[in-house]
Short mmCIF file of C-alpha atoms and ligand atoms in Angstrom, two decimals:
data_model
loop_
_atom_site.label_atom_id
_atom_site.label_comp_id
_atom_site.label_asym_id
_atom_site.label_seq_id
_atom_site.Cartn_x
_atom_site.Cartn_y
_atom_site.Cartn_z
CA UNK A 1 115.53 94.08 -42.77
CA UNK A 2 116.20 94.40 -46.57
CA UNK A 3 119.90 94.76 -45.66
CA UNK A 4 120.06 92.28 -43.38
CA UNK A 5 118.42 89.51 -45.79
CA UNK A 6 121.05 90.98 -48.86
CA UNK A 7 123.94 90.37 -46.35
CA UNK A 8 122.78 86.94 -45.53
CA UNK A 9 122.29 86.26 -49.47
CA UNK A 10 125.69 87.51 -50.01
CA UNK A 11 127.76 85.96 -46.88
CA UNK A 12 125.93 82.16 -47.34
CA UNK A 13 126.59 82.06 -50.96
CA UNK A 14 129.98 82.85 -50.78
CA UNK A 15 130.53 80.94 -47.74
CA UNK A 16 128.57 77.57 -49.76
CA UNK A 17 131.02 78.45 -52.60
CA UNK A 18 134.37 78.12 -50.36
CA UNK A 19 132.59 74.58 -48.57
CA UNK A 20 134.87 71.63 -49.11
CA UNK A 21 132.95 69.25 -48.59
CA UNK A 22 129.27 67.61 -48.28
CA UNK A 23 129.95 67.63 -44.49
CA UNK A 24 130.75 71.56 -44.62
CA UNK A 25 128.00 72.23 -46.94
CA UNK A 26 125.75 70.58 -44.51
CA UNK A 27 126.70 72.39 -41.62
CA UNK A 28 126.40 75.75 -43.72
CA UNK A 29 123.09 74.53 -44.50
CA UNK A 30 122.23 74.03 -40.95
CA UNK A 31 123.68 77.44 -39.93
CA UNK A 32 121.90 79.59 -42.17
CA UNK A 33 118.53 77.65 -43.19
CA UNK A 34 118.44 75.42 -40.15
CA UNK A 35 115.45 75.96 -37.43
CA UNK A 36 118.04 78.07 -35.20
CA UNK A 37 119.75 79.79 -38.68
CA UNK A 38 120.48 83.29 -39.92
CA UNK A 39 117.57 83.98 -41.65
CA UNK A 40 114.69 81.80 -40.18
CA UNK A 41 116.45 84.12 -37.32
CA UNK A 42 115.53 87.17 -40.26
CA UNK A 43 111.83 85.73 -41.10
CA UNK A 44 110.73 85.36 -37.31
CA UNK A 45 110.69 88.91 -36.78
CA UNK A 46 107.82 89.60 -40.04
CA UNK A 47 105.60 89.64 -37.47
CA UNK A 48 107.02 93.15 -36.20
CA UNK A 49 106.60 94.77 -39.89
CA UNK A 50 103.67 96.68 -40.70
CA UNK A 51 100.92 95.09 -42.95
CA UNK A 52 101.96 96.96 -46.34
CA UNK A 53 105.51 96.11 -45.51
CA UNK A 54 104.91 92.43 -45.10
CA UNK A 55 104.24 90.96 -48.47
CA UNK A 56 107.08 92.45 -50.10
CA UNK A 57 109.35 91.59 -47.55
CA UNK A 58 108.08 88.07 -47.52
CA UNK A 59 108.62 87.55 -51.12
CA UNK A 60 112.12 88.32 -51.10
CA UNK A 61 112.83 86.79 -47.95
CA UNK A 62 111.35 83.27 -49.60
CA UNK A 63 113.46 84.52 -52.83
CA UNK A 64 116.84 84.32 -50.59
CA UNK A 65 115.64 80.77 -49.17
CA UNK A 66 115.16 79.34 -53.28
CA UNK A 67 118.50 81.23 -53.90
CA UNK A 68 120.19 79.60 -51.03
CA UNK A 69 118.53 76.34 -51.49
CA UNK A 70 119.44 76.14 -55.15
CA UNK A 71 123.07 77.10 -54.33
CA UNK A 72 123.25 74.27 -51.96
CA UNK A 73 122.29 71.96 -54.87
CA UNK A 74 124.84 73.09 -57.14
CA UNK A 75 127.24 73.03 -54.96
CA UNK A 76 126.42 69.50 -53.18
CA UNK A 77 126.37 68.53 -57.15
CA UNK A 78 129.65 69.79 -58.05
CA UNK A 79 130.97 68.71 -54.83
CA UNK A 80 130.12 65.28 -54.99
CA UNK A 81 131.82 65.13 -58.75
CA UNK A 82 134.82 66.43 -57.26
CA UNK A 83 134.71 63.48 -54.91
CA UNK A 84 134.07 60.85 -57.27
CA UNK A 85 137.05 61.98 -59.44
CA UNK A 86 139.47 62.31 -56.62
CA UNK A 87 138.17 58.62 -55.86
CA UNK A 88 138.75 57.63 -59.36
CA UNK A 89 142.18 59.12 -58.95
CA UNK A 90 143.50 57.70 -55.61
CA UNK A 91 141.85 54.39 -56.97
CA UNK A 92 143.88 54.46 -60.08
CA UNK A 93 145.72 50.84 -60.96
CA UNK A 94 149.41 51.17 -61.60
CA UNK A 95 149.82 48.41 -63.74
CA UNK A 96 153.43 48.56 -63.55
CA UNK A 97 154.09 47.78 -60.29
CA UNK A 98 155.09 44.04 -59.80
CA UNK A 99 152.33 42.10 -58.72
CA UNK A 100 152.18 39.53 -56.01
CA UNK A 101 152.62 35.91 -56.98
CA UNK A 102 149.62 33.52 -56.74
CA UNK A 103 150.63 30.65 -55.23
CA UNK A 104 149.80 27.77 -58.06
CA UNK A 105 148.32 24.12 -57.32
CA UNK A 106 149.94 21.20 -58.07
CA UNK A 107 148.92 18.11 -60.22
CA UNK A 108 148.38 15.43 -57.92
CA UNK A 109 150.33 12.29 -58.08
CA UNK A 110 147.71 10.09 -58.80
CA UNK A 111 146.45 11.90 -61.42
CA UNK A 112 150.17 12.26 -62.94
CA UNK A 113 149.81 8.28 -63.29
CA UNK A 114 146.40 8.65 -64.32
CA UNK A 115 147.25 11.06 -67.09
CA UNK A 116 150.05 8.81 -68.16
CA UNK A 117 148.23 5.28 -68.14
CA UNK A 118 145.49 7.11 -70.47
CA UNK A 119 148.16 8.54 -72.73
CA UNK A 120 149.40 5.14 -73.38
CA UNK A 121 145.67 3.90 -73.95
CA UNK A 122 144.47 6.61 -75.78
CA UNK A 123 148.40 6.01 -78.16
CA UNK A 124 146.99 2.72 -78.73
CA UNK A 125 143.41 3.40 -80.33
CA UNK A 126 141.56 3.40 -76.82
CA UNK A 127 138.81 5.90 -75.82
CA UNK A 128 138.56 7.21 -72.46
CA UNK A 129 135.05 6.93 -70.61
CA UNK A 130 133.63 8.49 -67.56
CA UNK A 131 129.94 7.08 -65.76
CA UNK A 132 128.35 7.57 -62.94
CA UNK A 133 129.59 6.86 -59.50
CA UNK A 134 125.66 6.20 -58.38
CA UNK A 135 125.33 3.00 -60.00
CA UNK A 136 122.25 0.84 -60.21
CA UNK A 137 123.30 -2.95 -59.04
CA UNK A 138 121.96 -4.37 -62.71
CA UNK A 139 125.12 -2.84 -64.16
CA UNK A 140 127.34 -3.24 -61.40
CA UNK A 141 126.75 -6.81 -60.49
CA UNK A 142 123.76 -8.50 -62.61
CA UNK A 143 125.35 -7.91 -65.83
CA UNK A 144 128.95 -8.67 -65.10
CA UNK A 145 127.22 -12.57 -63.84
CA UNK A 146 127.96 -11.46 -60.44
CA UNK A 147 124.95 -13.48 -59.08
CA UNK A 148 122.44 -12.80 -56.22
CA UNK A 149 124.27 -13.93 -53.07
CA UNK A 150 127.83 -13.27 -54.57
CA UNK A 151 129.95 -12.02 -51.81
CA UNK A 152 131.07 -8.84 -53.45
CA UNK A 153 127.04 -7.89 -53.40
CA UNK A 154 127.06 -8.41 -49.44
CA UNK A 155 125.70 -5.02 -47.20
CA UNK A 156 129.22 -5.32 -45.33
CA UNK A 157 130.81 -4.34 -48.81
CA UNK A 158 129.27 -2.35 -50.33
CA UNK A 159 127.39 1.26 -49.94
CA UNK A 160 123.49 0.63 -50.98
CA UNK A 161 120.87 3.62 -51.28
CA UNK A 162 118.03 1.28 -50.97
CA UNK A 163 116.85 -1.61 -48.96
CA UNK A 164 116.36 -3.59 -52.15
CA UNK A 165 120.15 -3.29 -53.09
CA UNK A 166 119.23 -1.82 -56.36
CA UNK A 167 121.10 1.41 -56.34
CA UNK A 168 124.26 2.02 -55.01
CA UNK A 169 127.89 3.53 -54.48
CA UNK A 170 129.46 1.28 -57.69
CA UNK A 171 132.42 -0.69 -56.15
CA UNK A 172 134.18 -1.45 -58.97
CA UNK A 173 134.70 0.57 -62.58
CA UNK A 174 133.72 -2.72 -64.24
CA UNK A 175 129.38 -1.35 -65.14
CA UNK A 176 131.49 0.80 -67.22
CA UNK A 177 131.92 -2.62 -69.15
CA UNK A 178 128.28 -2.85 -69.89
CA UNK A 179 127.67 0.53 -70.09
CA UNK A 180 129.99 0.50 -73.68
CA UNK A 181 128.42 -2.53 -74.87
CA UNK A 182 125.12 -0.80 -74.36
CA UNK A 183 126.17 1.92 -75.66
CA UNK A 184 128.79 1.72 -78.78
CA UNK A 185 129.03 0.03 -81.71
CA UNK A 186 131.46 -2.92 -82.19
CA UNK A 187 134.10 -2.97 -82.00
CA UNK A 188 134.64 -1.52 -78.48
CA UNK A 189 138.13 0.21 -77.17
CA UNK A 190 137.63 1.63 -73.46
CA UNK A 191 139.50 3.00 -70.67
CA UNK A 192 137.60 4.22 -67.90
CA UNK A 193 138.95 5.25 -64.76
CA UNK A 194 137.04 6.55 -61.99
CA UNK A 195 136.06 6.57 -58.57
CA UNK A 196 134.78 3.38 -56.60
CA UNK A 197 133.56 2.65 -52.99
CA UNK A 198 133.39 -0.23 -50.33
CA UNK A 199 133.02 -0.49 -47.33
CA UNK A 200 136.36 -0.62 -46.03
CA UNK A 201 138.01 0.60 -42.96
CA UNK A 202 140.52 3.58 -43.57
CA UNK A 203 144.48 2.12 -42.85
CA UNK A 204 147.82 2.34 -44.65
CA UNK A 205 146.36 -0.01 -47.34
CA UNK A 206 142.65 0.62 -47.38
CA UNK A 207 140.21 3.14 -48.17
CA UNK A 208 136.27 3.66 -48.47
CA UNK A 209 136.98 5.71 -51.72
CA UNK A 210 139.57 4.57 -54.36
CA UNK A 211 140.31 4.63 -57.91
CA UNK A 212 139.94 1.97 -60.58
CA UNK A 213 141.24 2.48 -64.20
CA UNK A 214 138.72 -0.05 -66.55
CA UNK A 215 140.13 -1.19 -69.79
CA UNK A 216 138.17 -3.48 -72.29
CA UNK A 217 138.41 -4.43 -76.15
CA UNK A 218 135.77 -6.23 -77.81
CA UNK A 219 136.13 -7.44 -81.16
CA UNK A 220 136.21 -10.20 -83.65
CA UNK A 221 138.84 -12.87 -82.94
CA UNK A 222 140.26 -11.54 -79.85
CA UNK A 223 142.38 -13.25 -77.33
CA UNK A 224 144.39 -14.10 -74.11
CA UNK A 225 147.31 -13.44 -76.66
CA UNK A 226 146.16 -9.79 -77.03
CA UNK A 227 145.61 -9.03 -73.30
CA UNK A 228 149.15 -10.44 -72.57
CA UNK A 229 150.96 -8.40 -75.15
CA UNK A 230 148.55 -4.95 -74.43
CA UNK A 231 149.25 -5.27 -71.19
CA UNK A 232 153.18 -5.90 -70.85
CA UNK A 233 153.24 -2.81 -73.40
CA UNK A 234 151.29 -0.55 -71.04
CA UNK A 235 153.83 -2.06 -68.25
CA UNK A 236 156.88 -1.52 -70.62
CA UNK A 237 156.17 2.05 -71.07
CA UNK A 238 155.15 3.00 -67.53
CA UNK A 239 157.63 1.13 -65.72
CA UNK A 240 160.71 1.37 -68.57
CA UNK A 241 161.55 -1.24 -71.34
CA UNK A 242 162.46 -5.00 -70.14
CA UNK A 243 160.08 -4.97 -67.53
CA UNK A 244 158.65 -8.24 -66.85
CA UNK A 245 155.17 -9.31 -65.69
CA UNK A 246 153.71 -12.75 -64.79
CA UNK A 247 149.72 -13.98 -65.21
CA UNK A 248 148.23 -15.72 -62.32
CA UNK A 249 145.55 -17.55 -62.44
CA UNK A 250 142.50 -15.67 -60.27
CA UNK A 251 138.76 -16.09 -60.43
CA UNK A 252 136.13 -13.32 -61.30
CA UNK A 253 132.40 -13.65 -62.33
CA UNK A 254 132.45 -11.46 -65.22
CA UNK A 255 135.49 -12.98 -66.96
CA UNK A 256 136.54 -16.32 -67.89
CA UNK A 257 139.88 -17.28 -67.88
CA UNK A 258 140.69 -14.52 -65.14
CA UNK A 259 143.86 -13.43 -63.94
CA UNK A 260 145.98 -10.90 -61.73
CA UNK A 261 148.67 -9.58 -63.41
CA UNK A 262 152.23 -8.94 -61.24
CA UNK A 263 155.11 -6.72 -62.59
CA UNK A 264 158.34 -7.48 -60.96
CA UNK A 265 159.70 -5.27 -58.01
CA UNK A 266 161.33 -2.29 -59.57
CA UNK A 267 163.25 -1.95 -56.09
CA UNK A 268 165.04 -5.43 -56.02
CA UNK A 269 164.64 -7.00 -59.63
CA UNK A 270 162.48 -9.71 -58.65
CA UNK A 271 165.06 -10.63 -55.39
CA UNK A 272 162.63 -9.73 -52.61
CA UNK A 273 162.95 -7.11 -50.62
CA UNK A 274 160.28 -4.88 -48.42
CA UNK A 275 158.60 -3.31 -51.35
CA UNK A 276 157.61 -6.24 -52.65
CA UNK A 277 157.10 -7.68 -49.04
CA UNK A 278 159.71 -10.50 -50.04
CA UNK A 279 158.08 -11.63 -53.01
CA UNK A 280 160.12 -10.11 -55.83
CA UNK A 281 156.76 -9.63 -57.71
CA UNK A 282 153.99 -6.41 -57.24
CA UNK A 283 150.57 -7.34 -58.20
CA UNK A 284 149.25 -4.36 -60.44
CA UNK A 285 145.70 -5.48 -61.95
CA UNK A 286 142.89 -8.17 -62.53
CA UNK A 287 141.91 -9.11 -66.66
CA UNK A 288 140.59 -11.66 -68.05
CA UNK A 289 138.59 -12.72 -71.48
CA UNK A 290 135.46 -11.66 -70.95
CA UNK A 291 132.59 -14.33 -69.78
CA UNK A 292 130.73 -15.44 -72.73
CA UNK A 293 127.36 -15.16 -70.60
CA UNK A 294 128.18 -11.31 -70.38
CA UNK A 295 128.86 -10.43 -73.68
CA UNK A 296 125.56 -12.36 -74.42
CA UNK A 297 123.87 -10.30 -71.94
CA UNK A 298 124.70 -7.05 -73.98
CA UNK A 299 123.31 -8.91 -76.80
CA UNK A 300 126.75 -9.58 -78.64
CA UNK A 301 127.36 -12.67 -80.68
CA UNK A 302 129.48 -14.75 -79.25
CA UNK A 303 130.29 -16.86 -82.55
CA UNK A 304 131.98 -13.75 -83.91
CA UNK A 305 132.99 -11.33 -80.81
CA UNK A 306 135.28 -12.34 -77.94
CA UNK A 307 137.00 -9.97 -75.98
CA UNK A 308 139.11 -8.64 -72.75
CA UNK A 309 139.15 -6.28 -70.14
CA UNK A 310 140.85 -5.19 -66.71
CA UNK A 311 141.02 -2.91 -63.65
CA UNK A 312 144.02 -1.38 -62.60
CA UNK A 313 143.54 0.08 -58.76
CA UNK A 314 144.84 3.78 -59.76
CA UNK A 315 146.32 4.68 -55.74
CA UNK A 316 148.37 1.40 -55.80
CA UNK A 317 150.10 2.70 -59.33
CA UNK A 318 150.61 5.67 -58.25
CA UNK A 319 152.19 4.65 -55.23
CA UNK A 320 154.15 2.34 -56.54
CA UNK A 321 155.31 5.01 -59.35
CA UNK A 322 156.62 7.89 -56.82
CA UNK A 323 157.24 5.46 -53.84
CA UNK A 324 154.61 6.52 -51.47
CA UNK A 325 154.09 3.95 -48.56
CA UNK A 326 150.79 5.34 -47.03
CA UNK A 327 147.66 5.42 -49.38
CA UNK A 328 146.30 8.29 -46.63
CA UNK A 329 148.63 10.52 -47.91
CA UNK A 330 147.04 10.79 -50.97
CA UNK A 331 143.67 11.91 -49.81
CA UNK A 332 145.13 14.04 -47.14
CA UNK A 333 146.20 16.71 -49.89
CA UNK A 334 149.21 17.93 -47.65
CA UNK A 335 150.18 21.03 -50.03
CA UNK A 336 153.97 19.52 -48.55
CA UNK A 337 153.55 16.37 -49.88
CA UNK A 338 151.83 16.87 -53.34
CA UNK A 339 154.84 19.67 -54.10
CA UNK A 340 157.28 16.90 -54.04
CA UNK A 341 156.05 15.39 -57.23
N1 LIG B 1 136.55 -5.17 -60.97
C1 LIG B 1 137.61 -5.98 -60.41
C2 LIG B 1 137.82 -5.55 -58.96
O1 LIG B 1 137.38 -4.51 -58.59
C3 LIG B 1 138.87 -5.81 -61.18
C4 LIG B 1 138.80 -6.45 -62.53
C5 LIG B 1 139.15 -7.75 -62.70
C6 LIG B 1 138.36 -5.76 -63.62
C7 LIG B 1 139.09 -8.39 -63.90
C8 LIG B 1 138.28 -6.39 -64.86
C9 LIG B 1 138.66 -7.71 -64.98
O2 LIG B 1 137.85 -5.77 -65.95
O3 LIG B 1 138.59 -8.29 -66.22
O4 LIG B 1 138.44 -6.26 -58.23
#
C-alpha cells in the first residue's frame, strides 16, 4: 500500500505538472482526488490493514492528499497567469494599423446662419443671450404691454402649463427683452436667439417649434435712424454689399413705431419671381423703437433712454440663405440633406 500511494504521489504530480489548462487540471483533480479517484480508491481499503498498521498508513496517505492538493494550487495559480498573459498578448493594440474612419456630423444649416448673424452682432459690440424656453407669461406678454385679451395670449396660440396662463412654452424670444433690462446695466446690447413655440400646424411654412434671433439696444439718444442703418449693415454683410431693404409700417404691443423689415429678392433683383412669390421683396424681421410703457416697466427713464429691438425668424434666414423650400427639412435631420451645406 506504501508503494501504491508513492506511485500515485509520483504519477499525479507529474501528470498536474504537464496539465494545460484549468479544464485539464480539473479533470486530473477529479481523477485522482475525486469520490471515484486513485487514491480515495487507495484509502478505502484502510479498513483491511491491521490496527498497528493503520495510523501510519493514514498519515501518509492524508500527507499525499495535502501534497496533491497543494500541487493543484500551484499549478491552477501558475496556470491561470499563463492565461492572463497570453490574453494580454492576443489582446495587444497595434497602433499602427490604419484605423477606421468615424463618420463626422455636420453643422446644420440653420445654425451656419445662426453662427453668422451672431458674428456680425457680436463684430458690432452686441452680447449674445440665452433664457429659458419655460417662460412665465409676465415676461412674455405682461411686460412687453401685450395686454390681457391680446390675441397672441389666446389658448389656440400658444402652449400654457397652467390653467391660469401664467407659465408657458415662450412664443416669441422677445421676454429676453425684459429679462436684460432686469438684468444689466445700461446701456444694453443683446442678441438672443433661441427656441420658440405656438401652436401651429406642421406644413411647408409652419412649425410648432421655431427659432427667433432677438436683438435690442438701449441707450441714451437712440433712434429709428440707428435701427435702419444696424439693420441694412447686418443685411449688407449676410446677403453681400448693395443689398437693399425697405421698412413697412406693422403694429406690435411692445414697440412703438413698429415695422417689418423686407430685403429684396436675391433671385430676381426686386423683378418678381417665385421666390419672392411675385413681390420682388422677402420679408426678413419685425423692429421697432421700443414702447415707452415697457422701458418704464423695467424701471428705465424714459427722459434719458430710448431704444430698439427686433426678431429675426432664424428657419426663414436660413432658408432663404441655402435655398431650401420646405422648413420640414430642417427638423427632419436627413444626414443627405444637412451634407449638402
Ligand atoms: N416677437 C415678434 C414676433 O414673434 C417679433 C418682433 C417684432 C420682435 C418686433 C421685436 C420687435 O423685438 O421689436 O412676431
Amino acid at each position: 500500500m506504501k508503494e501504491q500511494l508513492a506511485k500515485i504521489r509520483a504519477e499525479a504530480l507529474a501528470a498536474f505538472q504537464a496539465a494545460r489548462d484549468a479544464s485539464e487540471l480539473d479533470a486530473l483533480r477529479v481523477q485522482y482526488l475525486g469520490k471515484k479517484g486513485e487514491l480515495t480508491g487507495v484509502l478505502k481499503m484502510m479498513g483491511k490493514l491491521s490496527a498497528e498498521e493503520r495510523p501510519a498508513m493514514g498519515q501518509l496517505a492524508n500527507e499525499v492528499r495535502a501534497a496533491l492538493e497543494q500541487a493543484i494550487e500551484v499549478t491552477s495559480q501558475k496556470l491561470s497567469e499563463a492565461a492572463l498573459v497570453q490574453q494580454l498578448k492576443d489582446e495587444a493594440l497595434d497602433v499602427t494599423i490604419p484605423g477606421t474612419q468615424v463618420k463626422m456630423g455636420h453643422k446644420h444649416p440653420m445654425y451656419i446662419a445662426l453662427d453668422e448673424i451672431k458674428d456680425i452682432f457680436i463684430g458690432m459690440g452686441f452680447t449674445v443671450l440665452d433664457g429659458p424656453e419655460v417662460e412665465l407669461a409676465e415676461y412674455n406678454f405682461d411686460r412687453l404691454n401685450a395686454e390681457e385679451g391680446h390675441p397672441s395670449r389666446d389658448w389656440s396660440d400658444t402652449f400654457y402649463f397652467d390653467e391660469d396662463s401664467r407659465v408657458m412654452l415662450r412664443s416669441q424670444t422677445s421676454p429676453m427683452q425684459v429679462r436684460a433690462m432686469d438684468s444689466m446695466e445700461l446701456p444694453i446690447r443683446i442678441v438672443a436667439p433661441g427656441r420658440v413655440y405656438r401652436k401651429d400646424e406642421v406644413d411647408a411654412t409652419h412649425s410648432p417649434m421655431f427659432h427667433q434671433v432677438e436683438g435690442m439696444v438701449i441707450d441714451k439718444g437712440v433712434t429709428m435712424a440707428d435701427l435702419k442703418g444696424t439693420l441694412n449693415t447686418v443685411v449688407e454683410q449676410l446677403y453681400g454689399k448693395g443689398t437693399k431693404t425697405r421698412f413697412r409700417p406693422h403694429h406690435f404691443p411692445f414697440t412703438e413705431p413698429s415695422c417689418e423689415m423686407d430685403v429684396q429678392c436675391h433671385k430676381c433683383g426686386g423683378v418678381g419671381c417665385p421666390t419672392c412669390k411675385g413681390e420682388g421683396w422677402i420679408e426678413l424681421l419685425g423692429a421697432g423703437m421700443i414702447h415707452p410703457k415697457v422701458l418704464q416697466m423695467a424701471g428705465i427713464d424714459t427722459e434719458i433712454y430710448s431704444g430698439w429691438a427686433f426678431g429675426i425668424g432664424l428657419e426663414r434666414t436660413a432658408m432663404r440663405r441655402f435655398k431650401i423650400a420646405d422648413l420640414r427639412l430642417i427638423f427632419e435631420n436627413d444626414i443627405r440633406f444637412l451634407e449638402q451645406f
